[in-house]
């Protein structure tokens, strides 16, 4: 079993990739989807069991409506649309994020994909859509308050997350050179390793996952203790 169990990716740089080619920003997102497919294969080859990808943040609604609508259409049509390929690879798809603002059609497609892939266990793919680390914690705490819980613990909060069975992320990587978390997996990243790569997301492929895994295996993790 690989030492890298759960990889999280902030897929950044789609807009810059498109701009460099004088293409509309959304062309970068479409190309980014192609990279995601290659990266999924790379994760399976490298025996990574969980992959969480940041597809749309709770802050991304501030983008122009045309770009938001394009991304929502991708989530609606391109996930279930790939169900055969997803299943043949043994990928189970889960949604991570706040369902309340997502279009009904996207939720329907994502729920259907989850249902039809629930027995696949080669790679568990969490699609973080309308996801924010603050929102995740707030929703969990509110659900505890609603149940009359008067005092919380880290374990109790985590138990109310969308997919509490998925272990905390081991390595969070970000493409396109920016070095920040942008509200991604704030609670579970307490002891994650972080990696920042200059390559724009649409240029990522299976080989990048080999590099990422090698980089992770060089890290020494102490979780606040001593080696
Ligand atoms: C950030 O790059 C990227 C996004 C906000 C969208 C990521 C979405 C995908 C790769 C598509 C996934 C699709 C499915 C169906 C799961 P940016 O646009 O902020 O890039 P920039 O910083 O260069 O402008």
mmCIF file of C-alpha atoms and ligand atoms in Angstrom:
data_model
loop_
_atom_site.group_PDB
_atom_site.id
_atom_site.type_symbol
_atom_site.label_atom_id
_atom_site.label_comp_id
_atom_site.label_asym_id
_atom_site.label_seq_id
_atom_site.Cartn_x
_atom_site.Cartn_y
_atom_site.Cartn_z
ATOM 1 C CA UNK A 1 0.000 0.000 0.000
ATOM 2 C CA UNK A 2 1.284 3.460 -0.925
ATOM 3 C CA UNK A 3 2.340 5.864 1.836
ATOM 4 C CA UNK A 4 0.255 8.466 0.042
ATOM 5 C CA UNK A 5 -3.316 7.450 0.822
ATOM 6 C CA UNK A 6 -5.260 10.681 0.275
ATOM 7 C CA UNK A 7 -4.176 13.340 -2.204
ATOM 8 C CA UNK A 8 -5.926 16.717 -2.462
ATOM 9 C CA UNK A 9 -5.487 18.936 -5.491
ATOM 10 C CA UNK A 10 -6.211 22.628 -5.991
ATOM 11 C CA UNK A 11 -6.550 22.698 -9.765
ATOM 12 C CA UNK A 12 -5.387 26.216 -10.589
ATOM 13 C CA UNK A 13 -4.273 27.936 -13.775
ATOM 14 C CA UNK A 14 -7.028 27.051 -16.244
ATOM 15 C CA UNK A 15 -7.704 30.721 -16.989
ATOM 16 C CA UNK A 16 -4.009 31.504 -17.530
ATOM 17 C CA UNK A 17 -3.616 28.468 -19.786
ATOM 18 C CA UNK A 18 -6.475 29.742 -21.959
ATOM 19 C CA UNK A 19 -5.259 33.356 -21.947
ATOM 20 C CA UNK A 20 -1.802 32.284 -23.162
ATOM 21 C CA UNK A 21 -3.544 30.771 -26.179
ATOM 22 C CA UNK A 22 -5.952 33.663 -26.766
ATOM 23 C CA UNK A 23 -8.831 31.361 -25.883
ATOM 24 C CA UNK A 24 -11.817 32.121 -23.636
ATOM 25 C CA UNK A 25 -11.256 31.192 -19.957
ATOM 26 C CA UNK A 26 -13.797 28.373 -20.185
ATOM 27 C CA UNK A 27 -11.623 26.611 -22.771
ATOM 28 C CA UNK A 28 -9.103 26.275 -19.944
ATOM 29 C CA UNK A 29 -11.693 24.557 -17.760
ATOM 30 C CA UNK A 30 -12.533 22.094 -20.522
ATOM 31 C CA UNK A 31 -8.836 21.342 -20.960
ATOM 32 C CA UNK A 32 -8.592 21.061 -17.166
ATOM 33 C CA UNK A 33 -11.192 18.325 -17.243
ATOM 34 C CA UNK A 34 -8.935 16.376 -19.649
ATOM 35 C CA UNK A 35 -6.065 16.734 -17.167
ATOM 36 C CA UNK A 36 -8.305 15.506 -14.387
ATOM 37 C CA UNK A 37 -8.963 12.302 -16.347
ATOM 38 C CA UNK A 38 -5.211 11.745 -16.804
ATOM 39 C CA UNK A 39 -4.559 12.505 -13.143
ATOM 40 C CA UNK A 40 -7.241 10.008 -12.052
ATOM 41 C CA UNK A 41 -5.437 7.322 -14.080
ATOM 42 C CA UNK A 42 -2.125 8.432 -12.563
ATOM 43 C CA UNK A 43 -3.550 8.107 -9.048
ATOM 44 C CA UNK A 44 -4.784 4.587 -9.786
ATOM 45 C CA UNK A 45 -1.344 3.642 -11.202
ATOM 46 C CA UNK A 46 0.333 5.043 -8.090
ATOM 47 C CA UNK A 47 -2.115 3.206 -5.792
ATOM 48 C CA UNK A 48 -3.447 6.393 -4.231
ATOM 49 C CA UNK A 49 -6.783 5.467 -2.657
ATOM 50 C CA UNK A 50 -8.512 8.835 -2.204
ATOM 51 C CA UNK A 51 -8.354 11.875 -4.462
ATOM 52 C CA UNK A 52 -10.108 15.142 -3.591
ATOM 53 C CA UNK A 53 -10.167 17.819 -6.290
ATOM 54 C CA UNK A 54 -11.228 21.431 -5.793
ATOM 55 C CA UNK A 55 -13.662 22.048 -8.645
ATOM 56 C CA UNK A 56 -15.643 25.063 -7.389
ATOM 57 C CA UNK A 57 -15.285 26.999 -4.145
ATOM 58 C CA UNK A 58 -17.954 28.784 -2.117
ATOM 59 C CA UNK A 59 -16.228 31.975 -3.311
ATOM 60 C CA UNK A 60 -16.232 31.080 -7.030
ATOM 61 C CA UNK A 61 -19.825 32.389 -7.390
ATOM 62 C CA UNK A 62 -18.185 35.852 -7.640
ATOM 63 C CA UNK A 63 -16.949 34.988 -11.149
ATOM 64 C CA UNK A 64 -18.884 36.147 -14.242
ATOM 65 C CA UNK A 65 -22.198 34.296 -14.655
ATOM 66 C CA UNK A 66 -21.060 32.897 -18.009
ATOM 67 C CA UNK A 67 -18.087 31.147 -16.387
ATOM 68 C CA UNK A 68 -20.134 29.906 -13.406
ATOM 69 C CA UNK A 69 -22.812 28.550 -15.740
ATOM 70 C CA UNK A 70 -20.192 26.837 -17.882
ATOM 71 C CA UNK A 71 -18.683 25.096 -14.868
ATOM 72 C CA UNK A 72 -22.142 24.052 -13.591
ATOM 73 C CA UNK A 73 -22.878 22.600 -17.031
ATOM 74 C CA UNK A 74 -19.611 20.611 -16.853
ATOM 75 C CA UNK A 75 -20.607 19.203 -13.454
ATOM 76 C CA UNK A 76 -24.067 18.373 -14.786
ATOM 77 C CA UNK A 77 -23.092 16.776 -18.077
ATOM 78 C CA UNK A 78 -19.507 15.586 -17.926
ATOM 79 C CA UNK A 79 -19.468 13.524 -14.746
ATOM 80 C CA UNK A 80 -22.438 11.242 -15.377
ATOM 81 C CA UNK A 81 -21.552 11.437 -19.083
ATOM 82 C CA UNK A 82 -18.300 9.613 -18.250
ATOM 83 C CA UNK A 83 -19.959 6.997 -16.045
ATOM 84 C CA UNK A 84 -18.812 4.056 -18.211
ATOM 85 C CA UNK A 85 -15.169 5.157 -18.183
ATOM 86 C CA UNK A 86 -15.365 6.009 -14.459
ATOM 87 C CA UNK A 87 -16.782 2.592 -13.606
ATOM 88 C CA UNK A 88 -14.397 0.663 -15.834
ATOM 89 C CA UNK A 89 -11.528 2.268 -13.909
ATOM 90 C CA UNK A 90 -13.136 1.301 -10.577
ATOM 91 C CA UNK A 91 -13.634 4.896 -9.464
ATOM 92 C CA UNK A 92 -16.250 5.794 -6.846
ATOM 93 C CA UNK A 93 -17.436 9.404 -7.070
ATOM 94 C CA UNK A 94 -18.535 11.433 -4.033
ATOM 95 C CA UNK A 95 -19.683 15.027 -3.749
ATOM 96 C CA UNK A 96 -18.049 17.232 -1.123
ATOM 97 C CA UNK A 97 -19.650 20.616 -0.564
ATOM 98 C CA UNK A 98 -22.754 22.624 0.189
ATOM 99 C CA UNK A 99 -25.657 21.286 -1.861
ATOM 100 C CA UNK A 100 -27.965 24.227 -1.144
ATOM 101 C CA UNK A 101 -26.847 26.583 -3.924
ATOM 102 C CA UNK A 102 -26.130 23.953 -6.573
ATOM 103 C CA UNK A 103 -28.482 23.627 -9.552
ATOM 104 C CA UNK A 104 -30.962 20.753 -9.278
ATOM 105 C CA UNK A 105 -29.698 19.205 -12.525
ATOM 106 C CA UNK A 106 -26.099 19.111 -11.276
ATOM 107 C CA UNK A 107 -27.174 17.516 -7.982
ATOM 108 C CA UNK A 108 -29.228 14.933 -9.811
ATOM 109 C CA UNK A 109 -26.325 13.988 -12.095
ATOM 110 C CA UNK A 110 -23.832 13.871 -9.220
ATOM 111 C CA UNK A 111 -26.164 11.816 -6.979
ATOM 112 C CA UNK A 112 -26.817 9.406 -9.822
ATOM 113 C CA UNK A 113 -23.074 9.057 -10.397
ATOM 114 C CA UNK A 114 -22.510 8.414 -6.708
ATOM 115 C CA UNK A 115 -25.239 5.773 -6.597
ATOM 116 C CA UNK A 116 -23.983 3.962 -9.697
ATOM 117 C CA UNK A 117 -20.344 3.961 -8.579
ATOM 118 C CA UNK A 118 -20.870 3.198 -4.885
ATOM 119 C CA UNK A 119 -19.436 -0.334 -5.118
ATOM 120 C CA UNK A 120 -16.239 0.737 -6.910
ATOM 121 C CA UNK A 121 -13.251 0.806 -4.624
ATOM 122 C CA UNK A 122 -10.065 1.309 -6.617
ATOM 123 C CA UNK A 123 -10.107 5.099 -6.154
ATOM 124 C CA UNK A 124 -12.553 7.222 -4.181
ATOM 125 C CA UNK A 125 -12.829 10.561 -5.991
ATOM 126 C CA UNK A 126 -14.273 13.459 -3.996
ATOM 127 C CA UNK A 127 -15.419 16.319 -6.191
ATOM 128 C CA UNK A 128 -15.331 19.470 -4.069
ATOM 129 C CA UNK A 129 -18.097 21.590 -5.590
ATOM 130 C CA UNK A 130 -19.485 24.649 -3.817
ATOM 131 C CA UNK A 131 -17.002 23.640 -1.154
ATOM 132 C CA UNK A 132 -15.422 25.897 1.443
ATOM 133 C CA UNK A 133 -13.495 24.879 4.528
ATOM 134 C CA UNK A 134 -15.333 27.479 6.645
ATOM 135 C CA UNK A 135 -18.710 26.345 5.316
ATOM 136 C CA UNK A 136 -17.856 22.691 6.012
ATOM 137 C CA UNK A 137 -17.089 23.439 9.679
ATOM 138 C CA UNK A 138 -20.087 25.775 10.101
ATOM 139 C CA UNK A 139 -22.486 23.215 8.597
ATOM 140 C CA UNK A 140 -21.102 20.473 10.848
ATOM 141 C CA UNK A 141 -21.393 22.604 14.002
ATOM 142 C CA UNK A 142 -24.922 23.747 13.088
ATOM 143 C CA UNK A 143 -25.988 20.144 12.575
ATOM 144 C CA UNK A 144 -24.696 19.331 16.094
ATOM 145 C CA UNK A 145 -26.518 22.359 17.569
ATOM 146 C CA UNK A 146 -29.699 21.227 15.821
ATOM 147 C CA UNK A 147 -29.357 17.879 17.615
ATOM 148 C CA UNK A 148 -29.055 19.649 20.978
ATOM 149 C CA UNK A 149 -25.308 18.971 21.426
ATOM 150 C CA UNK A 150 -23.972 21.519 23.940
ATOM 151 C CA UNK A 151 -20.246 20.843 23.715
ATOM 152 C CA UNK A 152 -18.248 19.869 20.666
ATOM 153 C CA UNK A 153 -14.980 18.022 20.103
ATOM 154 C CA UNK A 154 -12.857 17.799 16.983
ATOM 155 C CA UNK A 155 -14.088 14.220 16.478
ATOM 156 C CA UNK A 156 -17.743 15.233 16.830
ATOM 157 C CA UNK A 157 -17.350 18.080 14.335
ATOM 158 C CA UNK A 158 -15.600 15.806 11.861
ATOM 159 C CA UNK A 159 -18.318 13.163 12.253
ATOM 160 C CA UNK A 160 -20.805 15.634 10.686
ATOM 161 C CA UNK A 161 -18.741 16.287 7.557
ATOM 162 C CA UNK A 162 -20.136 15.166 4.201
ATOM 163 C CA UNK A 163 -17.908 12.079 3.943
ATOM 164 C CA UNK A 164 -16.527 11.372 7.428
ATOM 165 C CA UNK A 165 -15.399 7.894 6.382
ATOM 166 C CA UNK A 166 -12.741 9.440 4.124
ATOM 167 C CA UNK A 167 -9.475 9.889 6.051
ATOM 168 C CA UNK A 168 -7.779 13.297 6.348
ATOM 169 C CA UNK A 169 -5.798 14.414 3.349
ATOM 170 C CA UNK A 170 -2.075 13.477 3.451
ATOM 171 C CA UNK A 171 -0.763 15.789 0.739
ATOM 172 C CA UNK A 172 -2.364 18.923 -0.700
ATOM 173 C CA UNK A 173 -0.851 20.092 -3.957
ATOM 174 C CA UNK A 174 -1.638 23.192 -5.964
ATOM 175 C CA UNK A 175 -0.849 23.870 -9.612
ATOM 176 C CA UNK A 176 0.021 27.191 -11.276
ATOM 177 C CA UNK A 177 2.456 28.583 -8.728
ATOM 178 C CA UNK A 178 0.170 30.210 -6.146
ATOM 179 C CA UNK A 179 0.993 29.234 -2.574
ATOM 180 C CA UNK A 180 -2.208 29.305 -0.520
ATOM 181 C CA UNK A 181 -5.026 26.975 0.512
ATOM 182 C CA UNK A 182 -7.959 29.160 -0.622
ATOM 183 C CA UNK A 183 -10.389 27.653 1.922
ATOM 184 C CA UNK A 184 -9.631 24.045 0.838
ATOM 185 C CA UNK A 185 -9.885 21.261 3.451
ATOM 186 C CA UNK A 186 -9.089 23.636 6.321
ATOM 187 C CA UNK A 187 -10.017 21.244 9.123
ATOM 188 C CA UNK A 188 -8.439 18.115 7.699
ATOM 189 C CA UNK A 189 -5.253 19.854 6.528
ATOM 190 C CA UNK A 190 -4.043 20.298 10.133
ATOM 191 C CA UNK A 191 -1.093 17.974 9.496
ATOM 192 C CA UNK A 192 -1.167 17.620 5.718
ATOM 193 C CA UNK A 193 1.995 18.116 3.752
ATOM 194 C CA UNK A 194 1.747 20.919 1.190
ATOM 195 C CA UNK A 195 3.247 21.055 -2.300
ATOM 196 C CA UNK A 196 3.204 23.878 -4.832
ATOM 197 C CA UNK A 197 3.972 23.345 -8.501
ATOM 198 C CA UNK A 198 4.397 25.952 -11.258
ATOM 199 C CA UNK A 199 2.835 23.825 -14.005
ATOM 200 C CA UNK A 200 -0.659 25.071 -14.970
ATOM 201 C CA UNK A 201 -3.459 22.581 -14.312
ATOM 202 C CA UNK A 202 -4.255 21.854 -17.994
ATOM 203 C CA UNK A 203 -0.629 20.680 -18.391
ATOM 204 C CA UNK A 204 -0.878 18.048 -15.638
ATOM 205 C CA UNK A 205 -0.903 14.371 -16.547
ATOM 206 C CA UNK A 206 -0.131 10.896 -15.160
ATOM 207 C CA UNK A 207 3.600 11.697 -14.912
ATOM 208 C CA UNK A 208 2.924 14.668 -12.622
ATOM 209 C CA UNK A 209 1.295 12.263 -10.177
ATOM 210 C CA UNK A 210 4.474 10.161 -10.179
ATOM 211 C CA UNK A 211 6.432 13.340 -9.334
ATOM 212 C CA UNK A 212 3.917 14.337 -6.653
ATOM 213 C CA UNK A 213 4.093 10.917 -5.018
ATOM 214 C CA UNK A 214 7.900 10.901 -5.067
ATOM 215 C CA UNK A 215 7.922 14.368 -3.482
ATOM 216 C CA UNK A 216 5.519 13.228 -0.770
ATOM 217 C CA UNK A 217 7.580 10.153 0.052
ATOM 218 C CA UNK A 218 10.580 12.434 0.781
ATOM 219 C CA UNK A 219 8.654 14.231 3.548
ATOM 220 C CA UNK A 220 9.077 13.297 7.203
ATOM 221 C CA UNK A 221 5.786 13.523 9.070
ATOM 222 C CA UNK A 222 5.791 13.940 12.820
ATOM 223 C CA UNK A 223 2.202 15.081 13.515
ATOM 224 C CA UNK A 224 3.512 17.343 16.268
ATOM 225 C CA UNK A 225 5.566 14.561 17.883
ATOM 226 C CA UNK A 226 9.192 13.583 17.508
ATOM 227 C CA UNK A 227 10.672 11.181 14.968
HETATM 228 C C1 LIG B 1 -9.098 27.345 -11.135
HETATM 229 O O1 LIG B 1 -8.392 27.907 -12.228
HETATM 230 C C2 LIG B 1 -10.012 26.317 -11.631
HETATM 231 C C3 LIG B 1 -11.342 26.266 -11.384
HETATM 232 C C4 LIG B 1 -12.051 27.265 -10.561
HETATM 233 C C5 LIG B 1 -12.191 25.201 -11.962
HETATM 234 C C6 LIG B 1 -11.629 23.799 -11.905
HETATM 235 C C7 LIG B 1 -12.536 22.905 -12.641
HETATM 236 C C8 LIG B 1 -12.158 21.936 -13.503
HETATM 237 C C9 LIG B 1 -10.732 21.578 -13.779
HETATM 238 C C10 LIG B 1 -13.206 21.147 -14.215
HETATM 239 C C11 LIG B 1 -13.628 19.948 -13.411
HETATM 240 C C12 LIG B 1 -14.797 19.377 -14.067
HETATM 241 C C13 LIG B 1 -15.520 18.329 -13.628
HETATM 242 C C14 LIG B 1 -16.646 17.880 -14.467
HETATM 243 C C15 LIG B 1 -15.238 17.589 -12.385
HETATM 244 P P1 LIG B 1 -8.590 29.456 -12.572
HETATM 245 O O2 LIG B 1 -9.707 29.580 -13.538
HETATM 246 O O3 LIG B 1 -8.740 30.223 -11.318
HETATM 247 O O4 LIG B 1 -7.208 29.795 -13.268
HETATM 248 P P2 LIG B 1 -6.473 31.199 -13.281
HETATM 249 O O5 LIG B 1 -6.004 31.445 -11.873
HETATM 250 O O6 LIG B 1 -5.343 30.975 -14.241
HETATM 251 O O7 LIG B 1 -7.459 32.216 -13.769
#
